[in-house]
C-alpha positions as protocol buffer text, in pm:
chain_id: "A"
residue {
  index: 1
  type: UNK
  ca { x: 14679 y: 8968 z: 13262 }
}
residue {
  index: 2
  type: UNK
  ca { x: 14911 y: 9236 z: 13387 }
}
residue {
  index: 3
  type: UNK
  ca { x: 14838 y: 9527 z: 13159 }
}
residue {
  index: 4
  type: UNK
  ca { x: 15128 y: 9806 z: 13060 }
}
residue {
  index: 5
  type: UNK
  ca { x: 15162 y: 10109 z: 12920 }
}
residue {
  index: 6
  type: UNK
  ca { x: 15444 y: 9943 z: 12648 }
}
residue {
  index: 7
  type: UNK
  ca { x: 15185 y: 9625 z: 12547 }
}
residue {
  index: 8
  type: UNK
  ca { x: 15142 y: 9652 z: 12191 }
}
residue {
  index: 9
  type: UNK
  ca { x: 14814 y: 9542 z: 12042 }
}
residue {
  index: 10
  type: UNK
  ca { x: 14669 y: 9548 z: 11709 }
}
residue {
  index: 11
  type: UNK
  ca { x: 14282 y: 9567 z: 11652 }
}
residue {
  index: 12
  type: UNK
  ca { x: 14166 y: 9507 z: 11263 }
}
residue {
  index: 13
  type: UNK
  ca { x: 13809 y: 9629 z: 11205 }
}
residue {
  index: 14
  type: UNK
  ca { x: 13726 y: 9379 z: 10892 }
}
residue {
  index: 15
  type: UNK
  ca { x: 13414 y: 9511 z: 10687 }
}
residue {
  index: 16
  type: UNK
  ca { x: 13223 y: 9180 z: 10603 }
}
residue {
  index: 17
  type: UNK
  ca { x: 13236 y: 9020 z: 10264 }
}
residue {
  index: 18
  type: UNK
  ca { x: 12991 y: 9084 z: 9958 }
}
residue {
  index: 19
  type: UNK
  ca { x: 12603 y: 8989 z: 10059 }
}
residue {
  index: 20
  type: UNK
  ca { x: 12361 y: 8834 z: 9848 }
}
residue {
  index: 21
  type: UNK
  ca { x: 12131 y: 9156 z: 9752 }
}
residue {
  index: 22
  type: UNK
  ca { x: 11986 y: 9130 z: 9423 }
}
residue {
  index: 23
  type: UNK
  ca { x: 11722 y: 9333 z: 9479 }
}
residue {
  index: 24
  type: UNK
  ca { x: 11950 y: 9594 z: 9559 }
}
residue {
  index: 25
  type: UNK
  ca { x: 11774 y: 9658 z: 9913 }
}
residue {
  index: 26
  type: UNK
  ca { x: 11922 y: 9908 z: 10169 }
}
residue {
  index: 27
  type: UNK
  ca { x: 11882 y: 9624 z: 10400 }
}
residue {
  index: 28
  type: UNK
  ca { x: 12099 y: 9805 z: 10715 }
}
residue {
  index: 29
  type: UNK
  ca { x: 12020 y: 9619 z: 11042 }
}
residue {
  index: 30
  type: UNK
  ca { x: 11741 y: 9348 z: 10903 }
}
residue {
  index: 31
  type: UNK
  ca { x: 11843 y: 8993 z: 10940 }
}
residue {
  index: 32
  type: UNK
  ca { x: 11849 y: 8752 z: 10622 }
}
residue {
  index: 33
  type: UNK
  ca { x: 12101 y: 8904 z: 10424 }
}
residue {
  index: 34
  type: UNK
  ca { x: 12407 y: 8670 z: 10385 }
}
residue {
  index: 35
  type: UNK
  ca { x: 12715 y: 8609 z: 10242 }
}
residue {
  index: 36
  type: UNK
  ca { x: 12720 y: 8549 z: 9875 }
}
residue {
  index: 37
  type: UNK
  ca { x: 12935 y: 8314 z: 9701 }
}
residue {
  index: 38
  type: UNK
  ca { x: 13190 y: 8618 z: 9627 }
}
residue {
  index: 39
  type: UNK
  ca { x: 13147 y: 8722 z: 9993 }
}
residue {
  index: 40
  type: UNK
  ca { x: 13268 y: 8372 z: 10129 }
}
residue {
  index: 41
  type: UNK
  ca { x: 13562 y: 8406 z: 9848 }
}
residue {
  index: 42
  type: UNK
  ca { x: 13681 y: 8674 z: 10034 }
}
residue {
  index: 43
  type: UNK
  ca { x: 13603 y: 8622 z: 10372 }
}
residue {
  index: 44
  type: UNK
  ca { x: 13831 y: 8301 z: 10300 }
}
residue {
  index: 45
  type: UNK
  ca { x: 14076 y: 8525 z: 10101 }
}
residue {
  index: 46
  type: UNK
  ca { x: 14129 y: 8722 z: 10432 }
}
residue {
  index: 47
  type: UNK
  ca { x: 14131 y: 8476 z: 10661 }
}
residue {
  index: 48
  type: UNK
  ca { x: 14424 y: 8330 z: 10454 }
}
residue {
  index: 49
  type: UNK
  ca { x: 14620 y: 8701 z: 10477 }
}
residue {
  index: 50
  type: UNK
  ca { x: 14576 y: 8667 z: 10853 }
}
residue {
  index: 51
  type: UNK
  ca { x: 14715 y: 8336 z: 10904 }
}
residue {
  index: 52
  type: UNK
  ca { x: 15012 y: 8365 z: 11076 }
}
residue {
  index: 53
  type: UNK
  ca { x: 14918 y: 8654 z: 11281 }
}
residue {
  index: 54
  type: UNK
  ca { x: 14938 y: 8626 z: 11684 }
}
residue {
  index: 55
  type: UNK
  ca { x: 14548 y: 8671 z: 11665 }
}
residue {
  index: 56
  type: UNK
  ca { x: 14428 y: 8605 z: 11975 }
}
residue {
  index: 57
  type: UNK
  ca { x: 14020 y: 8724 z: 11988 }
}
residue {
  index: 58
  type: UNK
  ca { x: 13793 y: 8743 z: 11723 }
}
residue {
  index: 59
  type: UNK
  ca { x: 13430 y: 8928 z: 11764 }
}
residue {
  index: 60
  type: UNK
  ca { x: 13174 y: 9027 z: 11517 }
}
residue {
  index: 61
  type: UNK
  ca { x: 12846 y: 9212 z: 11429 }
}
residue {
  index: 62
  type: UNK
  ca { x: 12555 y: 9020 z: 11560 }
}
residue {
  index: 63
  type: UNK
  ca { x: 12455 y: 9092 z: 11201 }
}
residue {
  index: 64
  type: UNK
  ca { x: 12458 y: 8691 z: 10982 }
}
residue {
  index: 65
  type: UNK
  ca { x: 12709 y: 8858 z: 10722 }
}
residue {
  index: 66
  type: UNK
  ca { x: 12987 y: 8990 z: 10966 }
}
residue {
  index: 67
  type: UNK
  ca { x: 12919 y: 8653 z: 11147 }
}
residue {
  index: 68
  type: UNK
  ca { x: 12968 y: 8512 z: 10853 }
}
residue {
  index: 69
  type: UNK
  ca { x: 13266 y: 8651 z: 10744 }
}
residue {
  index: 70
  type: UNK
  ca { x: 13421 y: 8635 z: 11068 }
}
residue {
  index: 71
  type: UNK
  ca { x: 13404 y: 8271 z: 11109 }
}
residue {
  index: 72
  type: UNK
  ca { x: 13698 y: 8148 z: 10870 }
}
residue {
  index: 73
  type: UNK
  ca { x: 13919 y: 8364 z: 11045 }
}
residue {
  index: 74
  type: UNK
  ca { x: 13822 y: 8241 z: 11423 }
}
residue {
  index: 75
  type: UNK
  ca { x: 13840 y: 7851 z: 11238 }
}
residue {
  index: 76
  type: UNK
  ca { x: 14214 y: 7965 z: 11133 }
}
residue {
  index: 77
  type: UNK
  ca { x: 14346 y: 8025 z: 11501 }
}
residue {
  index: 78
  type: UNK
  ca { x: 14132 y: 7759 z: 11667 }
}
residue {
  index: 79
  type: UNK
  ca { x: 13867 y: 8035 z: 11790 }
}
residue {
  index: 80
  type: UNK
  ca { x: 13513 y: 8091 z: 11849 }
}
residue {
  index: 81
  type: UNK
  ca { x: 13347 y: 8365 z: 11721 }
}
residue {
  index: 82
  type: UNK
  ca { x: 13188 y: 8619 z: 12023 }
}
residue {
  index: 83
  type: UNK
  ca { x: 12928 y: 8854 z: 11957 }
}
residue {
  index: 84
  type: UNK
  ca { x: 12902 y: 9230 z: 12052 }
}
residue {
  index: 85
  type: UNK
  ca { x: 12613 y: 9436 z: 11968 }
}
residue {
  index: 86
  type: UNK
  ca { x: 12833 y: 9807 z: 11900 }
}
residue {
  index: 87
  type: UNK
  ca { x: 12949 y: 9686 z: 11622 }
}
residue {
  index: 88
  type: UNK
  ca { x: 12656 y: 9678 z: 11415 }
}
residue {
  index: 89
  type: UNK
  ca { x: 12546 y: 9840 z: 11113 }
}
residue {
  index: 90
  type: UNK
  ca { x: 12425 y: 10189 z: 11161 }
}
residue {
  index: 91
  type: UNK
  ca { x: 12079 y: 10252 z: 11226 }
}
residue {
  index: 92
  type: UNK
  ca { x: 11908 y: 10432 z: 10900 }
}
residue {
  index: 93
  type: UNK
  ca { x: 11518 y: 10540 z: 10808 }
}
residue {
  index: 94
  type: UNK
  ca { x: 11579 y: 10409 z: 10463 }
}
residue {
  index: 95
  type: UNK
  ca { x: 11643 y: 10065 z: 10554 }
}
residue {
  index: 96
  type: UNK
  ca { x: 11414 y: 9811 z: 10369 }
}
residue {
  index: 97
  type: UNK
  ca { x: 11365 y: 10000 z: 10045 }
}
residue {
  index: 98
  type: UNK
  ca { x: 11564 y: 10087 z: 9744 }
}
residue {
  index: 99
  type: UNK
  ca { x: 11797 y: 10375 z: 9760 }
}
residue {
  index: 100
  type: UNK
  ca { x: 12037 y: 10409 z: 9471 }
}
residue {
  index: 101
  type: UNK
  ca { x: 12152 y: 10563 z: 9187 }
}
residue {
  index: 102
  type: UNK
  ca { x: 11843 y: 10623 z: 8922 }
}
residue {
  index: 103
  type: UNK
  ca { x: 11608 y: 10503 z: 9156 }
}
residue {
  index: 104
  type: UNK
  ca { x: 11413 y: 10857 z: 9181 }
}
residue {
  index: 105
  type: UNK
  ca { x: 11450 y: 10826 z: 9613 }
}
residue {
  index: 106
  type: UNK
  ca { x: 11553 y: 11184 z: 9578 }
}
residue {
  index: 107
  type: UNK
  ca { x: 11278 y: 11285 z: 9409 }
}
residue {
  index: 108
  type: UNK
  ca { x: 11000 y: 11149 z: 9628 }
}
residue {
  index: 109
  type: UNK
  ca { x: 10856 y: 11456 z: 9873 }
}
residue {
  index: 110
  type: UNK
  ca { x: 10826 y: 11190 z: 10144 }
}
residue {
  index: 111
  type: UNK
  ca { x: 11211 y: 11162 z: 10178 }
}
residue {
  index: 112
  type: UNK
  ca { x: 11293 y: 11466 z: 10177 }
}
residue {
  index: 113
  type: UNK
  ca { x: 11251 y: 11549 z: 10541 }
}
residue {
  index: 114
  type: UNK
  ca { x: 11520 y: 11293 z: 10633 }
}
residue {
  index: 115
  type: UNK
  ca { x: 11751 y: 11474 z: 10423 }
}
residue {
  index: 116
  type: UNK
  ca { x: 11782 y: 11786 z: 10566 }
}
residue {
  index: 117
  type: UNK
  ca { x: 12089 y: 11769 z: 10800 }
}
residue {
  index: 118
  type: UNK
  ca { x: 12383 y: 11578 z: 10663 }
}
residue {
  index: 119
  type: UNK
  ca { x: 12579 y: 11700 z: 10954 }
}
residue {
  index: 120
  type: UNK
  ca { x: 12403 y: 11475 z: 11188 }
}
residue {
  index: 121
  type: UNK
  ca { x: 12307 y: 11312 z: 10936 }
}
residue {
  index: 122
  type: UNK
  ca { x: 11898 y: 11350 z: 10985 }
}
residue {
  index: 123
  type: UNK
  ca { x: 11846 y: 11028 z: 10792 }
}
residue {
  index: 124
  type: UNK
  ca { x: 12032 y: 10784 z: 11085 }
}
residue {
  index: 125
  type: UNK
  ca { x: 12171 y: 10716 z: 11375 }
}
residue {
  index: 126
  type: UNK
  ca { x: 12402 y: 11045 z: 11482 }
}
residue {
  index: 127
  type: UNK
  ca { x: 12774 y: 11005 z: 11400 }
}
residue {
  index: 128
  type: UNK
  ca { x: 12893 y: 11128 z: 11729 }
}
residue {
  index: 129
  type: UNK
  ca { x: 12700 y: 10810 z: 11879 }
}
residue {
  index: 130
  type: UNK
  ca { x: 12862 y: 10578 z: 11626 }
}
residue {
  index: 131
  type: UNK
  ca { x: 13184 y: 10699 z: 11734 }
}
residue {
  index: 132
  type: UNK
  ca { x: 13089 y: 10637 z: 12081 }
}
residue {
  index: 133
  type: UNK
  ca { x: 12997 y: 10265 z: 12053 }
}
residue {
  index: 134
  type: UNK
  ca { x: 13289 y: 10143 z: 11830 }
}
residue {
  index: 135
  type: UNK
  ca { x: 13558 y: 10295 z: 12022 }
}
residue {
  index: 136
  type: UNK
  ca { x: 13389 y: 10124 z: 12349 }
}
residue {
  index: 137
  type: UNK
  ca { x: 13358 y: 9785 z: 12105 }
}
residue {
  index: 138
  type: UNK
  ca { x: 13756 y: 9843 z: 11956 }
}
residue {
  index: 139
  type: UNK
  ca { x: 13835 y: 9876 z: 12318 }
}
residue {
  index: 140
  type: UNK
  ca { x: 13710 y: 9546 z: 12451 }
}
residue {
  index: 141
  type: UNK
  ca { x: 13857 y: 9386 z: 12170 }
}
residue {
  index: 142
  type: UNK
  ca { x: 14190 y: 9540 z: 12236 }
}
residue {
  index: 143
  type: UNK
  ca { x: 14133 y: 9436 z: 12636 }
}
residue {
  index: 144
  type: UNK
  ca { x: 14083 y: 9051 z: 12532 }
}
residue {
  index: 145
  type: UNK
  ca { x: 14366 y: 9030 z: 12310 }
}
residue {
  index: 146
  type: UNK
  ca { x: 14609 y: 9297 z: 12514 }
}
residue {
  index: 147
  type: UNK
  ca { x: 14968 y: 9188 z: 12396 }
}
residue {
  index: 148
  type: UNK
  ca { x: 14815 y: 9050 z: 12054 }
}
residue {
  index: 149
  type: UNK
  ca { x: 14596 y: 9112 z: 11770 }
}
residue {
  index: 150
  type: UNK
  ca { x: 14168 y: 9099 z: 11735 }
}
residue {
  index: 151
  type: UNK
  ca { x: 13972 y: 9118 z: 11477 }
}
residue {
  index: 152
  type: UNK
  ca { x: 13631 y: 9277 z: 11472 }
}
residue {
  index: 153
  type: UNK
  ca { x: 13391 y: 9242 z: 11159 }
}
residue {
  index: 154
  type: UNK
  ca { x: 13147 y: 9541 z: 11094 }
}
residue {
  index: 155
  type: UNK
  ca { x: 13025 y: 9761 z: 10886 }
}
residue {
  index: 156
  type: UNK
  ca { x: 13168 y: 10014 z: 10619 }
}
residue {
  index: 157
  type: UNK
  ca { x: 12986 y: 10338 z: 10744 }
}
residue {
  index: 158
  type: UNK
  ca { x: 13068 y: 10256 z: 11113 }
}
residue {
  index: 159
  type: UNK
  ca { x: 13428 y: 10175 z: 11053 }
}
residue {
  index: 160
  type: UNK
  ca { x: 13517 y: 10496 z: 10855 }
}
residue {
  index: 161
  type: UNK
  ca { x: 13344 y: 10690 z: 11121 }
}
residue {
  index: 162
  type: UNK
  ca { x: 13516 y: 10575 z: 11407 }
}
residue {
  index: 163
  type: UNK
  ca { x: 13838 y: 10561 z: 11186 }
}
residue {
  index: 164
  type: UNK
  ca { x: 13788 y: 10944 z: 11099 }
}
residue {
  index: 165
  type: UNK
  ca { x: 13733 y: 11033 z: 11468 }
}
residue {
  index: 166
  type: UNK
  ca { x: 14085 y: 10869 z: 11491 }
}
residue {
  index: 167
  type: UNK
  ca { x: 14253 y: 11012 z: 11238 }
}
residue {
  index: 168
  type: UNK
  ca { x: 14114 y: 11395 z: 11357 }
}
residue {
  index: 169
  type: UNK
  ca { x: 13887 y: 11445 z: 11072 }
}
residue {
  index: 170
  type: UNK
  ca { x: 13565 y: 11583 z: 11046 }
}
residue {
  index: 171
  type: UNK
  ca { x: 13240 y: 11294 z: 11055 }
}
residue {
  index: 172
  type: UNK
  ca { x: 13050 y: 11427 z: 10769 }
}
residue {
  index: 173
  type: UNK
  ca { x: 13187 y: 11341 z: 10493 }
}
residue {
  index: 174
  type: UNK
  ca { x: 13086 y: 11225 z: 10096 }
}
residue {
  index: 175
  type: UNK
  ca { x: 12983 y: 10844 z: 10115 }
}
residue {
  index: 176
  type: UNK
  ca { x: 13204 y: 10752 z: 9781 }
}
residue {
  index: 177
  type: UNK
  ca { x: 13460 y: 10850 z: 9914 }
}
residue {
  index: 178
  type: UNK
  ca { x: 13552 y: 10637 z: 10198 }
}
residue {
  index: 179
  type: UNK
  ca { x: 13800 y: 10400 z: 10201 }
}
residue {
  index: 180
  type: UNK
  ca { x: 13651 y: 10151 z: 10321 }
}
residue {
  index: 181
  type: UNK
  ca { x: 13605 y: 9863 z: 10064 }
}
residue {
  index: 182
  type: UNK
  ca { x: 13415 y: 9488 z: 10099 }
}
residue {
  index: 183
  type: UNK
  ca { x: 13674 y: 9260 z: 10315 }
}
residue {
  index: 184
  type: UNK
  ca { x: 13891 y: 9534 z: 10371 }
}
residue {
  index: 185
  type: UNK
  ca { x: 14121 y: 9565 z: 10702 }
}
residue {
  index: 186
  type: UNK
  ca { x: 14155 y: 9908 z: 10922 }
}
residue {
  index: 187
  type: UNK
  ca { x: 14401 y: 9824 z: 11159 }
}
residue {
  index: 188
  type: UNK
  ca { x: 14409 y: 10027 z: 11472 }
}
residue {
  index: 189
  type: UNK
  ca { x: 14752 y: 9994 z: 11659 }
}
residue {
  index: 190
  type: UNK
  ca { x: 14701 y: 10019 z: 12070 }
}
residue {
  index: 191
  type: UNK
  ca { x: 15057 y: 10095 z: 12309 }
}
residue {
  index: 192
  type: UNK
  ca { x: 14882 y: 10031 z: 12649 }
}
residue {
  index: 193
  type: UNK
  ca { x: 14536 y: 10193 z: 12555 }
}
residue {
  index: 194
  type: UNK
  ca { x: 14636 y: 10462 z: 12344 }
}
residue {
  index: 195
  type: UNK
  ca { x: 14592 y: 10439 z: 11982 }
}
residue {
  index: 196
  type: UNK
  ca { x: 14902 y: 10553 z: 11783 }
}
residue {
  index: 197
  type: UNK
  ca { x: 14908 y: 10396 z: 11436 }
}
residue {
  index: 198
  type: UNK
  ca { x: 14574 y: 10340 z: 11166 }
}
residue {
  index: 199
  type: UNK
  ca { x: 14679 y: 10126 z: 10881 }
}
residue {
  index: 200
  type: UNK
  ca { x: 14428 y: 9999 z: 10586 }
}
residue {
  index: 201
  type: UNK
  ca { x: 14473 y: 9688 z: 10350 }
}
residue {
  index: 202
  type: UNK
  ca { x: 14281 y: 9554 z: 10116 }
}
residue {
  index: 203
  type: UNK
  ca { x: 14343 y: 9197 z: 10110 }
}
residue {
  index: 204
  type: UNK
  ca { x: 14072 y: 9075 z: 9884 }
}
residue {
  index: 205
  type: UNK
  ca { x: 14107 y: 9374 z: 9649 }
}
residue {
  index: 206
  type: UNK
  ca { x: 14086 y: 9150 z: 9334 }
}
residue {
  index: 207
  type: UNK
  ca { x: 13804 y: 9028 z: 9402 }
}
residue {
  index: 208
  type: UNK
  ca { x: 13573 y: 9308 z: 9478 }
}
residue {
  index: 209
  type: UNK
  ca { x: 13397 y: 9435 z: 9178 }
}
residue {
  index: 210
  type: UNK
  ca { x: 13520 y: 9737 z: 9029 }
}
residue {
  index: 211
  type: UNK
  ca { x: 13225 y: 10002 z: 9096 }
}
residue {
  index: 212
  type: UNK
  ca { x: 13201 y: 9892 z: 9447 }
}
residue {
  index: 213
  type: UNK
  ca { x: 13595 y: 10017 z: 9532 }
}
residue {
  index: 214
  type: UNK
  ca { x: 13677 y: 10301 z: 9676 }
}
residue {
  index: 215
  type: UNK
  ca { x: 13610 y: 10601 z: 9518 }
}
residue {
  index: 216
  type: UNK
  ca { x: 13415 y: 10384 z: 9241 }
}
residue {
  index: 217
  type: UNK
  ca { x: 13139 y: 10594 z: 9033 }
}
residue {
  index: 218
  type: UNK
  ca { x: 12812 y: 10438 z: 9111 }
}
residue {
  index: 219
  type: UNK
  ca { x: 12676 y: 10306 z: 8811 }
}
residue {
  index: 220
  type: UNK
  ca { x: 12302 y: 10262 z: 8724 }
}
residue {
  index: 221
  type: UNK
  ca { x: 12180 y: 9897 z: 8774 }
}
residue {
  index: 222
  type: UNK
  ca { x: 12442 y: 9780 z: 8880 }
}
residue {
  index: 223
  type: UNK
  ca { x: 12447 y: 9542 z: 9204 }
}
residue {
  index: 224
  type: UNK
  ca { x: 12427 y: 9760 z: 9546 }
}
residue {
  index: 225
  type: UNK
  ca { x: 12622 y: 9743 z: 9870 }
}
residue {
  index: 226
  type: UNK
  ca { x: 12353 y: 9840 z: 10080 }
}
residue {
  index: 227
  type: UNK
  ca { x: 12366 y: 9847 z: 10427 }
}
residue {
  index: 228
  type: UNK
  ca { x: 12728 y: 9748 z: 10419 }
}
């Protein structure tokens, strides 16, 4: 493939679709956690949106729920779905147990010493090497489909990371406030291999429940998006 400074490719970074959680676990990189029947809804939902795109490579999480959701949209442009490791969820010491809203996580002495840098943040894996590994992951994606469109599936905290390093902003940030909802598309526009457009749909919008959109007020008991 001859590659030029004028090709014009487009990289989505999909988050996957709802999981199956009713325990409301902070289940980050563990394996297990699925799609649940509202998760394939929307995985299907977008797959449908991207129909008629000149989609050319699709790659996902190694994680079962980004390979999950991935997989309607590689069926819809007779693809398979590749695998690649730096787009996985990010690493986090909380991952396993409960960590919500009314829980009392705060509260318990033995967390606390995870919580003292939010800059880094203490509690995970540093943004600065999250940024690292998805622009390295966006940029094979954009190499196997140079001329067309990819689509990655991740994770929410990795794609509004990487997406923030794009867009000049600082990496810490307040977690409610991403935009980054369940199924939704950041679209990261390449001329040769320079990034100079971010766009962000929300094709399944209608079907994500209310408190887990954008900007949503966490509300107590009600089901989690952990480890998204």
């Amino acid at each position: 493939m001859t590659q030029s400074e004028n090709d014009i490719t487009v990289v989505h970074v999909m988050r996957h679709g709802e999981v199956h959680n009713p325990e409301g676990v902070l289940y980050g990189r563990l394996p297990g956690y699925h799609l649940s029947d509202l998760g394939r809804q929307m995985a299907d939902r977008v797959a449908e949106h991207l129909a008629d795109r000149d989609i050319t490579h699709v790659v996902a999480s190694p994680l079962e729920r980004a390979q999950e959701t991935a997989g309607p949209i590689a069926k819809a442009h007779g693809l398979d779905v590749a695998s690649d490791e730096r787009l996985i969820e990010a690493a986090n010491v909380f991952q396993g147990k409960t960590f919500g809203v009314g829980d009392g996580a705060l509260r318990k002495p033995a967390n606390w010493r995870h919580l003292t840098n939010p800059f880094r943040p203490s509690w995970g894996e540093p943004y600065v090497d999250q940024v690292v590994r998805m622009m390295a992951a966006l940029g094979r994606a954009r190499d196997a489909a140079r001329g067309h469109e990819a689509v990655c599936v991740s994770h929410q905290l990795p794609i509004w990371i990487v997406r923030s390093f794009v867009e000049r902003r600082r990496l810490w940030h307040d977690p409610r406030k991403r935009q980054c909802t369940l199924a939704s598309l950041t679209s990261f526009t390449y001329s040769g291999d320079r990034i100079v457009a971010v766009g962000y749909s929300e094709p399944a919008r209608d079907l994500v429940p209310a408190h887990l959109r954008a900007g949503a007020k966490p509300v107590k008991g009600a089901s989690k998006g952990f480890g998204a």
